Each structure stands twice: as structure tokens, then as C-alpha cells.
PDB file of C-alpha atoms in Angstrom:
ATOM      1  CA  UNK V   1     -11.711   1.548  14.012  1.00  0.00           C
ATOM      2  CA  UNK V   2     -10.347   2.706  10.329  1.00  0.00           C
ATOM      3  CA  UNK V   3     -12.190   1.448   7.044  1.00  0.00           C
ATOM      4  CA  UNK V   4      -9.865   1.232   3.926  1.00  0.00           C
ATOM      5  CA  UNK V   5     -11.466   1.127   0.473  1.00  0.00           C
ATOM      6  CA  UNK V   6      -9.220   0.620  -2.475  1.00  0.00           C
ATOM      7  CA  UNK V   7      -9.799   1.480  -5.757  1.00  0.00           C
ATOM      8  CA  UNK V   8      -8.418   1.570  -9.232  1.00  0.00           C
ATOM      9  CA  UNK V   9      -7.086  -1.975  -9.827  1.00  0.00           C
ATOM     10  CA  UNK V  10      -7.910  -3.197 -13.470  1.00  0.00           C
ATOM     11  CA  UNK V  11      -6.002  -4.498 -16.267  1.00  0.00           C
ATOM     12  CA  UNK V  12      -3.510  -3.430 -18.023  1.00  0.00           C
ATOM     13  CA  UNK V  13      -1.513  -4.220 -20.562  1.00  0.00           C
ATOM     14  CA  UNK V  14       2.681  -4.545 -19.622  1.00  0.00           C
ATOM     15  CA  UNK V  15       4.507  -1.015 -19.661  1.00  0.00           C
ATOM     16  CA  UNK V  16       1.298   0.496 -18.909  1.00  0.00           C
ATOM     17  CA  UNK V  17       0.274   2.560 -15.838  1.00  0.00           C
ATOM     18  CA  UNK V  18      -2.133   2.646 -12.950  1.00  0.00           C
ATOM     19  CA  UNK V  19      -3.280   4.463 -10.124  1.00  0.00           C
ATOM     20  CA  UNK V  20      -4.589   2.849  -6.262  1.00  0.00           C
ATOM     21  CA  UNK V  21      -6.818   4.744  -4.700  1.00  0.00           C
ATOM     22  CA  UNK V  22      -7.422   4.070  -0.832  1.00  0.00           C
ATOM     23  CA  UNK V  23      -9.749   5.944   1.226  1.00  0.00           C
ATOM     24  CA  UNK V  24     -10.026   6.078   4.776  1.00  0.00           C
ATOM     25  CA  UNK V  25     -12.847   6.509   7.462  1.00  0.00           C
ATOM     26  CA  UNK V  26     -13.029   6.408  10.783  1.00  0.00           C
ATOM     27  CA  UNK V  27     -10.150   6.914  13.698  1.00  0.00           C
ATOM     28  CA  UNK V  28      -8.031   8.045  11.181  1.00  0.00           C
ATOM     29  CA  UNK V  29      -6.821  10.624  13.203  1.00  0.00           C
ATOM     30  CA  UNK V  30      -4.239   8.753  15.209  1.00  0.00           C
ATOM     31  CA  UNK V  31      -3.000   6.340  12.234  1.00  0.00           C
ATOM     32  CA  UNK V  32       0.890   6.304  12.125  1.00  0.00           C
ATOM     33  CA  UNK V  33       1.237   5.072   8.260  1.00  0.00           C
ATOM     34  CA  UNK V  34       0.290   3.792   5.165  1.00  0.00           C
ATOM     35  CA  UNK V  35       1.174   0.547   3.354  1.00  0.00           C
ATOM     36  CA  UNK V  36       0.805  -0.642   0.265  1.00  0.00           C
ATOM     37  CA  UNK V  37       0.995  -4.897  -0.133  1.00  0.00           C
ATOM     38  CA  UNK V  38       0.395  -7.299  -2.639  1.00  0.00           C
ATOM     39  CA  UNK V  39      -0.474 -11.156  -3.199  1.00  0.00           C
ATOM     40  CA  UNK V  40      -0.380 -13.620  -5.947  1.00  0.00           C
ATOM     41  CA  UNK V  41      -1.727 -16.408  -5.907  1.00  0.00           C
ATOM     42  CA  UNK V  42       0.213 -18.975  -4.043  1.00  0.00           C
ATOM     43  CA  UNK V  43       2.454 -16.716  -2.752  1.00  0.00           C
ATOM     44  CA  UNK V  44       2.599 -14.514   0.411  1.00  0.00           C
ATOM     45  CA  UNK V  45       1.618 -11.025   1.049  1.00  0.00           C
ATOM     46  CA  UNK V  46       4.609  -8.639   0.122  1.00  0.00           C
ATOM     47  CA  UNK V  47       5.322  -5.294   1.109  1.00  0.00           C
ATOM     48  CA  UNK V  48       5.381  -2.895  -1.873  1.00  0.00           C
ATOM     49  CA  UNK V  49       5.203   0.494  -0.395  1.00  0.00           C
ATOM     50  CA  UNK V  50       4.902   2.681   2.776  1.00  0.00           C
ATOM     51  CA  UNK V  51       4.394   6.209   3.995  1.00  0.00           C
ATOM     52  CA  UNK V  52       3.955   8.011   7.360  1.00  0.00           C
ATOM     53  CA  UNK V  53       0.936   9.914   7.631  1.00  0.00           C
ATOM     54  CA  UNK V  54       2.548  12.669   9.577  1.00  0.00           C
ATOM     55  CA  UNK V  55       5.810  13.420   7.535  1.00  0.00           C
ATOM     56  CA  UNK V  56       5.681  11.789   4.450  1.00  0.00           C
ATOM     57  CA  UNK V  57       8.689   9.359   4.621  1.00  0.00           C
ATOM     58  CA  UNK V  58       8.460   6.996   2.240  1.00  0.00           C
ATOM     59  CA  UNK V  59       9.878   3.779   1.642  1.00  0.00           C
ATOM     60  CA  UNK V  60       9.964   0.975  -1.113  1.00  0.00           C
ATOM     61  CA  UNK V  61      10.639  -2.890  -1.903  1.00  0.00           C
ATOM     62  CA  UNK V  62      12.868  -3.001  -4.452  1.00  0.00           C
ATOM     63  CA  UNK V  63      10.890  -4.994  -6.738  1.00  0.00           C
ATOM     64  CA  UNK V  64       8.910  -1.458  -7.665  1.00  0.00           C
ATOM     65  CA  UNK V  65      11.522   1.025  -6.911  1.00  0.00           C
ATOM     66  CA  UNK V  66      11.871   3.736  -9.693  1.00  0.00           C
ATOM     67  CA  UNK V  67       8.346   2.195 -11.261  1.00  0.00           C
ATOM     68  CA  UNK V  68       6.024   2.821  -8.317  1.00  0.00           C
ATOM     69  CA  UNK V  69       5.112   6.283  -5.850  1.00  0.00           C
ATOM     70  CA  UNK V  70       3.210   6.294  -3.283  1.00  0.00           C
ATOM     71  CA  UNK V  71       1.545   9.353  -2.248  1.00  0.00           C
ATOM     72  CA  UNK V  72      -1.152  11.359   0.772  1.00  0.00           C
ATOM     73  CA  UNK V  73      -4.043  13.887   0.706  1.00  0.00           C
ATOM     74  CA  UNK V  74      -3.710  14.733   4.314  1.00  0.00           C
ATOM     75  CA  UNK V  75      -7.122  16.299   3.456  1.00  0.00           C
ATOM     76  CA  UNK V  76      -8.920  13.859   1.725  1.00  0.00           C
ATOM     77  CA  UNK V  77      -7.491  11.016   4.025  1.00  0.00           C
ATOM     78  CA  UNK V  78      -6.585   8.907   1.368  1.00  0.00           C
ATOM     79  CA  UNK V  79      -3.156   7.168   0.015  1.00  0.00           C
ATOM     80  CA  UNK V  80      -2.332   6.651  -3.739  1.00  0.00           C
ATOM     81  CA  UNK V  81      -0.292   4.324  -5.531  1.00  0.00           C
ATOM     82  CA  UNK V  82       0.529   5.211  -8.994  1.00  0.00           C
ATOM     83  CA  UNK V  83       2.367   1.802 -10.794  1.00  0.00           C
ATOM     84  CA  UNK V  84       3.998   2.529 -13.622  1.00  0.00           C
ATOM     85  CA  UNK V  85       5.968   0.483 -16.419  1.00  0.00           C
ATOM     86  CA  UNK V  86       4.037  -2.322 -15.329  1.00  0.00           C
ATOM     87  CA  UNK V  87       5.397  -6.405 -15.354  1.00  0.00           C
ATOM     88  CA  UNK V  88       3.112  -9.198 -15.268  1.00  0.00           C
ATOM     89  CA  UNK V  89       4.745 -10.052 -12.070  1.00  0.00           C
ATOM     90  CA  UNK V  90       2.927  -7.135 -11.071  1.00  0.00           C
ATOM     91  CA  UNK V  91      -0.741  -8.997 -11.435  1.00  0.00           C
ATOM     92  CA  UNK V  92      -1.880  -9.498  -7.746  1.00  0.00           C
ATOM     93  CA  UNK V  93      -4.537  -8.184  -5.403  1.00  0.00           C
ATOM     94  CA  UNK V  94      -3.089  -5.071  -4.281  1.00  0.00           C
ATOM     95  CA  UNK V  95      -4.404  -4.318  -0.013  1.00  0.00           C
ATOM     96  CA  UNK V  96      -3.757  -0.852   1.478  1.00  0.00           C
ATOM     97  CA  UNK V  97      -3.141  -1.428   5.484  1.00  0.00           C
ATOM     98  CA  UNK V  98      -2.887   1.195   8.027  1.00  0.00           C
ATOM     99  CA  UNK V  99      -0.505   1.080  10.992  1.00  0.00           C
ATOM    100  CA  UNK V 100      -1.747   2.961  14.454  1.00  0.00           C
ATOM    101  CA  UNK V 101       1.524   2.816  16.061  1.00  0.00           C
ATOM    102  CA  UNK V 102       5.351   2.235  15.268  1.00  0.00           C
ATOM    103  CA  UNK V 103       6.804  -1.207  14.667  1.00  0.00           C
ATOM    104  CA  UNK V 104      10.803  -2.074  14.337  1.00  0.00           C
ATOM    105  CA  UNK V 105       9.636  -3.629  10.535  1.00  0.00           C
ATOM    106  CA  UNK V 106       7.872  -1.695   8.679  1.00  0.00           C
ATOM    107  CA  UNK V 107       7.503  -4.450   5.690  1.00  0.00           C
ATOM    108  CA  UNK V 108       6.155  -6.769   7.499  1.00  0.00           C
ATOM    109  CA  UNK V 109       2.013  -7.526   7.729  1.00  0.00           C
ATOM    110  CA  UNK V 110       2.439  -7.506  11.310  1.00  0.00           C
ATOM    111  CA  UNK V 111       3.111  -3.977  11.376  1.00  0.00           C
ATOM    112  CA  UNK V 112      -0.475  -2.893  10.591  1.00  0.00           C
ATOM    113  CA  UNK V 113      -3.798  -2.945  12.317  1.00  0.00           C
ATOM    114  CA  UNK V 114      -6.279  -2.604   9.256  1.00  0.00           C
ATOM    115  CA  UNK V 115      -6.828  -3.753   5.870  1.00  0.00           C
ATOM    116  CA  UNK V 116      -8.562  -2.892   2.889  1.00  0.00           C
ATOM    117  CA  UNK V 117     -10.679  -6.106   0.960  1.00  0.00           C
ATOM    118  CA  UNK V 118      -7.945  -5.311  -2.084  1.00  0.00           C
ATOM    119  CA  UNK V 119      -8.174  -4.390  -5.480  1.00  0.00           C
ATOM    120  CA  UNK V 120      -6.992  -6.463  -8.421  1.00  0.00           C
ATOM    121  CA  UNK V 121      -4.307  -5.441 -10.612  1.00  0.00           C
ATOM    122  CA  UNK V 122      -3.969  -7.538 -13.809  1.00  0.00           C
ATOM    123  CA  UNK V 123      -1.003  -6.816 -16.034  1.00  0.00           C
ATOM    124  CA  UNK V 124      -1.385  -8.656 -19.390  1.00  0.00           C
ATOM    125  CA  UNK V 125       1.484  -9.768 -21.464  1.00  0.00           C
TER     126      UNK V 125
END
């Protein structure tokens, strides 16, 4: 079993920047990636950004491109998300997920095993 705990959420005001923390515990030896997803209310759970614990390839929805990094500490076993230039669209509860294994789609939910109970991200206008 892997435990995810994010951290870091808050609010900010638009154009400003933070950072997700989320730690990991556990089996973490044999996780395959990282995600980063979001949710509004009323909407669905969106991808925002991935990376593979072993090599560091990294993809992004486009929505954050250029605004958003994600990042590792192999050695702390824990995933960052730094937001920058921040949009009120960007107000959600931000989850980090962990995948054990490969899937063909990499931004979907389905793709990974655990979740963290999310961190809120406000972005005032």
C-alpha cells in the first residue's frame, strides 16, 4: 500500500504562485509515476501533470503548460507541483495519485492505484 499526503494548497491571489507538496509512504518502491489532478466543483477530475518515478519524463495538460512544473526527490519520496501565474480557473482541490504499473493513458484517473485526500488551491480574483 502507498499513503499520499499533499500539502501546500492555500489561496492566492491571480498571477501569484504556489507550491504542492506530496509525500509518500509505504510500497513506494515499485510505484511507476506520479500524477498531479484537479476538481472543481461540478466538474470532473482532470489530469494536470505527470512524471515517472524512474526517469523523470514529464508530461502536461495544456491548460497549465508553461505555468506549471512538476518535479521528484527520489530521496525524500515526494512529488512537487509548483503553479505559477495562477487563473481562478485554477481554484480546485488539487489530488496527487500514484500509478504502480504502466497504462496506454496516462491522463486518465484510471491509470493510478492511490490517492491523496487533496489539498485546496483557491485563486482569488
Amino acid at each position: 500500500q502507498v499513503q499520499l499526503v499533499e500539502s501546500g494548497g492555500g489561496l492566492v491571489q491571480a498571477g501569484g504562485s504556489l507550491k504542492l507538496s506530496c509525500a509518500t509512504s509505504g510500497r513506494t518502491f515499485n510505484t511507476y509515476a506520479m500524477g498531479w489532478f484537479r476538481q472543481a466543483p461540478g466538474k470532473e477530475r482532470e489530469f494536470v501533470a505527470r512524471i515517472q518515478w524512474s526517469d523523470g519524463t514529464i508530461y502536461y495538460a495544456d491548460s497549465v503548460k508553461g505555468r506549471f512544473a512538476i518535479s521528484k526527490d527520489n530521496a525524500k519520496n515526494t512529488v512537487y507541483l509548483q503553479m505559477n501565474s495562477l487563473k481562478p480557473e485554477d481554484t480546485a482541490v488539487y489530488y496527487c495519485a500514484a500509478a504502480q504499473y504502466y497504462r496506454y493513458v496516462y491522463y486518465d484517473t484510471y491509470a493510478y492505484d492511490y490517492w491523496g485526500q487533496g489539498t485546496q488551491v483557491t485563486v482569488s480574483s
